[in-house]
mmCIF file of C-alpha atoms in Angstrom:
data_model
loop_
_atom_site.group_PDB
_atom_site.id
_atom_site.type_symbol
_atom_site.label_atom_id
_atom_site.label_comp_id
_atom_site.label_asym_id
_atom_site.label_seq_id
_atom_site.Cartn_x
_atom_site.Cartn_y
_atom_site.Cartn_z
ATOM 1 C CA MET A 16 3.960 -18.525 52.596
ATOM 2 C CA ILE A 17 0.379 -18.356 53.835
ATOM 3 C CA TYR A 18 -0.919 -16.118 56.593
ATOM 4 C CA LEU A 19 -4.180 -17.595 57.901
ATOM 5 C CA VAL A 20 -6.561 -15.324 59.820
ATOM 6 C CA ARG A 21 -9.874 -16.009 61.513
ATOM 7 C CA HIS A 22 -12.524 -13.294 61.161
ATOM 8 C CA GLY A 23 -13.022 -10.885 64.068
ATOM 9 C CA GLN A 24 -15.542 -11.508 66.833
ATOM 10 C CA THR A 25 -19.194 -11.454 65.752
ATOM 11 C CA HIS A 26 -22.418 -11.030 67.711
ATOM 12 C CA PHE A 27 -23.022 -14.795 67.354
ATOM 13 C CA ASN A 28 -19.536 -15.497 68.792
ATOM 14 C CA ALA A 29 -20.302 -13.286 71.782
ATOM 15 C CA GLU A 30 -23.610 -15.134 72.299
ATOM 16 C CA ARG A 31 -21.926 -18.576 71.986
ATOM 17 C CA ARG A 32 -24.168 -19.322 69.016
ATOM 18 C CA GLN A 33 -23.165 -21.696 66.200
ATOM 19 C CA GLN A 34 -22.669 -19.650 63.042
ATOM 20 C CA GLY A 35 -21.762 -22.147 60.373
ATOM 21 C CA ARG A 36 -23.113 -20.806 57.089
ATOM 22 C CA MET A 37 -25.323 -18.237 58.820
ATOM 23 C CA ASP A 38 -23.860 -14.805 59.285
ATOM 24 C CA SER A 39 -23.615 -12.231 62.018
ATOM 25 C CA PRO A 40 -21.960 -8.798 61.903
ATOM 26 C CA LEU A 41 -18.680 -8.040 63.602
ATOM 27 C CA THR A 42 -18.904 -6.550 67.084
ATOM 28 C CA ALA A 43 -16.925 -3.427 68.017
ATOM 29 C CA LEU A 44 -14.270 -5.795 69.389
ATOM 30 C CA GLY A 45 -14.334 -7.753 66.110
ATOM 31 C CA ARG A 46 -13.718 -4.587 64.094
ATOM 32 C CA ALA A 47 -10.870 -3.641 66.447
ATOM 33 C CA GLN A 48 -9.402 -7.153 66.067
ATOM 34 C CA ALA A 49 -9.544 -6.846 62.267
ATOM 35 C CA ALA A 50 -7.744 -3.488 62.414
ATOM 36 C CA ALA A 51 -5.065 -4.885 64.751
ATOM 37 C CA ILE A 52 -4.536 -7.901 62.480
ATOM 38 C CA GLY A 53 -4.230 -5.521 59.522
ATOM 39 C CA ARG A 54 -1.457 -3.608 61.325
ATOM 40 C CA LEU A 55 0.300 -6.845 62.269
ATOM 41 C CA LEU A 56 0.176 -8.088 58.679
ATOM 42 C CA GLN A 57 1.600 -4.756 57.462
ATOM 43 C CA ASP A 58 4.628 -5.450 59.663
ATOM 44 C CA LEU A 59 4.876 -9.113 58.627
ATOM 45 C CA VAL A 60 4.404 -8.614 54.889
ATOM 46 C CA GLY A 61 6.195 -5.328 54.352
ATOM 47 C CA LYS A 62 5.703 -4.381 50.713
ATOM 48 C CA PRO A 63 2.520 -6.110 49.549
ATOM 49 C CA ASP A 64 3.819 -6.614 45.995
ATOM 50 C CA GLY A 65 2.847 -10.061 44.744
ATOM 51 C CA TRP A 66 0.607 -10.843 47.729
ATOM 52 C CA ARG A 67 -2.984 -12.067 47.337
ATOM 53 C CA LEU A 68 -5.755 -11.561 49.898
ATOM 54 C CA ILE A 69 -8.352 -14.353 49.773
ATOM 55 C CA SER A 70 -11.511 -14.526 51.868
ATOM 56 C CA SER A 71 -14.409 -16.816 52.541
ATOM 57 C CA PRO A 72 -17.577 -15.472 50.888
ATOM 58 C CA LEU A 73 -19.373 -15.062 54.235
ATOM 59 C CA GLY A 74 -19.946 -11.493 55.431
ATOM 60 C CA ARG A 75 -17.941 -11.716 58.660
ATOM 61 C CA ALA A 76 -14.842 -12.892 56.785
ATOM 62 C CA GLN A 77 -15.406 -10.344 54.006
ATOM 63 C CA ALA A 78 -15.683 -7.532 56.572
ATOM 64 C CA THR A 79 -12.444 -8.619 58.256
ATOM 65 C CA ALA A 80 -10.670 -9.026 54.918
ATOM 66 C CA GLY A 81 -11.876 -5.580 53.826
ATOM 67 C CA VAL A 82 -10.176 -3.973 56.827
ATOM 68 C CA ILE A 83 -6.979 -5.949 56.172
ATOM 69 C CA GLY A 84 -7.087 -5.118 52.468
ATOM 70 C CA ALA A 85 -7.425 -1.402 53.212
ATOM 71 C CA ALA A 86 -4.404 -1.574 55.534
ATOM 72 C CA LEU A 87 -2.232 -3.380 52.967
ATOM 73 C CA GLY A 88 -3.612 -1.898 49.764
ATOM 74 C CA LEU A 89 -4.818 -5.294 48.524
ATOM 75 C CA THR A 90 -8.047 -6.241 46.765
ATOM 76 C CA VAL A 91 -10.068 -9.038 48.353
ATOM 77 C CA GLU A 92 -10.602 -12.203 46.292
ATOM 78 C CA THR A 93 -13.306 -14.674 47.325
ATOM 79 C CA ASP A 94 -12.939 -18.456 47.409
ATOM 80 C CA PRO A 95 -15.798 -20.709 48.595
ATOM 81 C CA ARG A 96 -13.362 -23.499 49.491
ATOM 82 C CA VAL A 97 -12.388 -21.632 52.684
ATOM 83 C CA ILE A 98 -16.005 -21.016 53.807
ATOM 84 C CA GLU A 99 -17.015 -22.140 57.288
ATOM 85 C CA VAL A 100 -18.199 -25.665 58.020
ATOM 86 C CA SER A 101 -21.953 -26.056 57.629
ATOM 87 C CA PHE A 102 -23.484 -27.273 60.880
ATOM 88 C CA GLY A 103 -26.785 -28.006 59.175
ATOM 89 C CA GLU A 104 -29.758 -27.743 61.516
ATOM 90 C CA TRP A 105 -27.458 -26.491 64.274
ATOM 91 C CA ASP A 106 -26.487 -23.303 62.404
ATOM 92 C CA GLY A 107 -27.742 -20.355 64.452
ATOM 93 C CA ARG A 108 -28.387 -22.406 67.614
ATOM 94 C CA LEU A 109 -27.003 -21.531 71.047
ATOM 95 C CA ARG A 110 -24.342 -23.995 72.185
ATOM 96 C CA ASP A 111 -25.861 -24.223 75.659
ATOM 97 C CA GLU A 112 -29.200 -25.295 74.162
ATOM 98 C CA LEU A 113 -27.515 -27.894 71.966
ATOM 99 C CA ALA A 114 -25.525 -29.241 74.922
ATOM 100 C CA ALA A 115 -28.725 -29.629 76.957
ATOM 101 C CA GLU A 116 -30.519 -31.385 74.080
ATOM 102 C CA HIS A 117 -27.597 -33.643 73.096
ATOM 103 C CA PRO A 118 -25.455 -34.257 76.205
ATOM 104 C CA ASP A 119 -23.807 -37.438 74.866
ATOM 105 C CA THR A 120 -22.824 -35.784 71.598
ATOM 106 C CA PHE A 121 -21.316 -32.775 73.339
ATOM 107 C CA GLY A 122 -18.892 -35.031 75.206
ATOM 108 C CA ARG A 123 -17.065 -35.598 71.900
ATOM 109 C CA GLY A 124 -14.295 -33.329 70.677
ATOM 110 C CA ASP A 125 -15.823 -32.947 67.226
ATOM 111 C CA TRP A 126 -19.509 -32.769 68.163
ATOM 112 C CA GLN A 127 -20.123 -30.201 65.424
ATOM 113 C CA PHE A 128 -19.904 -32.931 62.781
ATOM 114 C CA CYS A 129 -22.874 -34.730 64.357
ATOM 115 C CA ALA A 130 -25.313 -31.999 63.297
ATOM 116 C CA PRO A 131 -28.276 -33.217 61.221
ATOM 117 C CA GLY A 132 -27.795 -32.038 57.647
ATOM 118 C CA GLY A 133 -24.314 -30.733 58.431
ATOM 119 C CA GLU A 134 -21.114 -31.048 56.472
ATOM 120 C CA SER A 135 -18.807 -33.991 57.135
ATOM 121 C CA PHE A 136 -15.216 -33.559 58.270
ATOM 122 C CA GLU A 137 -14.111 -35.413 55.140
ATOM 123 C CA ALA A 138 -15.912 -32.936 52.875
ATOM 124 C CA VAL A 139 -14.337 -29.945 54.642
ATOM 125 C CA GLU A 140 -10.899 -31.557 54.497
ATOM 126 C CA ALA A 141 -11.298 -32.312 50.771
ATOM 127 C CA ARG A 142 -12.056 -28.689 49.925
ATOM 128 C CA ALA A 143 -9.209 -27.477 52.179
ATOM 129 C CA ARG A 144 -6.763 -29.811 50.418
ATOM 130 C CA ASP A 145 -8.088 -28.699 47.033
ATOM 131 C CA TRP A 146 -7.577 -25.036 47.966
ATOM 132 C CA LEU A 147 -4.038 -25.648 49.218
ATOM 133 C CA ALA A 148 -3.170 -27.603 46.057
ATOM 134 C CA SER A 149 -4.389 -24.710 43.887
ATOM 135 C CA LEU A 150 -1.827 -22.283 45.335
ATOM 136 C CA PRO A 151 1.569 -21.670 43.732
ATOM 137 C CA PRO A 152 4.482 -23.587 45.242
ATOM 138 C CA GLU A 153 6.780 -22.017 47.813
ATOM 139 C CA PRO A 154 8.606 -19.609 47.672
ATOM 140 C CA GLU A 155 6.292 -17.979 45.096
ATOM 141 C CA ARG A 156 3.293 -18.541 47.395
ATOM 142 C CA LYS A 157 2.338 -15.210 49.009
ATOM 143 C CA VAL A 158 -1.203 -15.509 50.324
ATOM 144 C CA ILE A 159 -3.220 -14.022 53.162
ATOM 145 C CA VAL A 160 -6.462 -15.915 53.759
ATOM 146 C CA VAL A 161 -9.356 -14.881 55.993
ATOM 147 C CA SER A 162 -11.374 -17.878 57.046
ATOM 148 C CA HIS A 163 -13.238 -19.213 60.095
ATOM 149 C CA GLY A 164 -12.717 -21.204 63.268
ATOM 150 C CA GLY A 165 -13.726 -24.597 61.881
ATOM 151 C CA SER A 166 -12.482 -24.337 58.325
ATOM 152 C CA GLY A 167 -9.277 -22.631 59.495
ATOM 153 C CA ARG A 168 -8.532 -25.601 61.753
ATOM 154 C CA VAL A 169 -9.004 -27.953 58.831
ATOM 155 C CA VAL A 170 -6.804 -25.876 56.495
ATOM 156 C CA ARG A 171 -3.992 -25.975 59.086
ATOM 157 C CA GLY A 172 -4.537 -29.679 59.718
ATOM 158 C CA ALA A 173 -4.467 -30.472 55.999
ATOM 159 C CA TYR A 174 -1.298 -28.414 55.565
ATOM 160 C CA LEU A 175 0.422 -30.301 58.408
ATOM 161 C CA GLY A 176 -1.054 -33.712 57.544
ATOM 162 C CA LEU A 177 -2.652 -34.038 60.991
ATOM 163 C CA PRO A 178 -5.213 -36.723 61.816
ATOM 164 C CA ARG A 179 -8.814 -35.664 62.413
ATOM 165 C CA ALA A 180 -8.685 -35.475 66.226
ATOM 166 C CA GLU A 181 -5.526 -33.336 66.256
ATOM 167 C CA THR A 182 -6.872 -31.127 63.480
ATOM 168 C CA TRP A 183 -10.087 -30.360 65.343
ATOM 169 C CA ALA A 184 -8.314 -29.860 68.713
ATOM 170 C CA GLN A 185 -6.368 -26.823 67.428
ATOM 171 C CA ASP A 186 -7.171 -23.422 68.874
ATOM 172 C CA VAL A 187 -9.156 -20.801 66.948
ATOM 173 C CA PRO A 188 -8.102 -17.337 68.139
ATOM 174 C CA GLN A 189 -9.498 -14.149 66.680
ATOM 175 C CA ASP A 190 -6.433 -12.152 67.727
ATOM 176 C CA ALA A 191 -3.623 -14.097 66.067
ATOM 177 C CA VAL A 192 -2.212 -14.939 62.646
ATOM 178 C CA PHE A 193 -0.943 -18.372 61.640
ATOM 179 C CA ARG A 194 2.137 -18.347 59.402
ATOM 180 C CA MET A 195 2.197 -21.492 57.252
ATOM 181 C CA ALA A 196 5.547 -21.973 55.572
ATOM 182 C CA SER A 197 8.118 -24.712 54.920
ATOM 183 C CA GLY A 198 5.762 -27.401 56.247
ATOM 184 C CA ALA A 199 5.290 -25.716 59.640
ATOM 185 C CA VAL A 200 2.590 -23.572 61.231
ATOM 186 C CA GLU A 201 3.538 -20.783 63.638
ATOM 187 C CA ARG A 202 1.060 -18.799 65.727
ATOM 188 C CA ILE A 203 1.805 -15.068 65.886
ATOM 189 C CA ASP A 204 -0.249 -13.326 68.538
ATOM 190 C CA CYS A 205 -1.585 -9.871 67.888
ATOM 191 C CA PRO A 206 -1.640 -7.172 70.583
ATOM 192 C CA VAL A 207 -4.993 -7.314 72.319
ATOM 193 C CA ALA A 208 -7.444 -5.117 70.484
ATOM 194 C CA ALA A 209 -9.585 -2.801 72.570
ATOM 195 C CA ALA A 210 -13.074 -2.084 71.330
ATOM 196 C CA PRO A 211 -13.698 1.641 70.804
#
């Protein structure tokens, strides 16, 4: 079983700014989301014996994973294969600015993969498949992974064998956990976190 989590809200998320491989700290809401996800995972996992907690190396995922790890008593491992998609020259740019500069591109569902110097969908999918293949088989597989909006979509799509358009059309909540088991993906919503 895999529990897939997106990092909590960051300042860039709140600004509608492309993060990609750039980083931005969690907001107060993001920290509250991480704590709520930690409590939800405590209920879902029960005893954490045999469970692994894996995170993207980026700071926002590490911060979220740290909160989850503290709640479950797990040490955070890092794996670069679940890092966010690189949007190349568009990393750090406001989406509204990009939409104004590239109106035709923004009409596409996967406009992020049109970024100059960015990562291709195929490259992201290859590393997602490689990561999934490296995990133990079910039922021995007991993994919690903290990833990102883009790469998390691709991990779920690779797990389900979805085509590109369906993979990229999936939602990317910061207040839910995706349970991936027995060839299915189930969204488990987390009670809405209130920022302190």
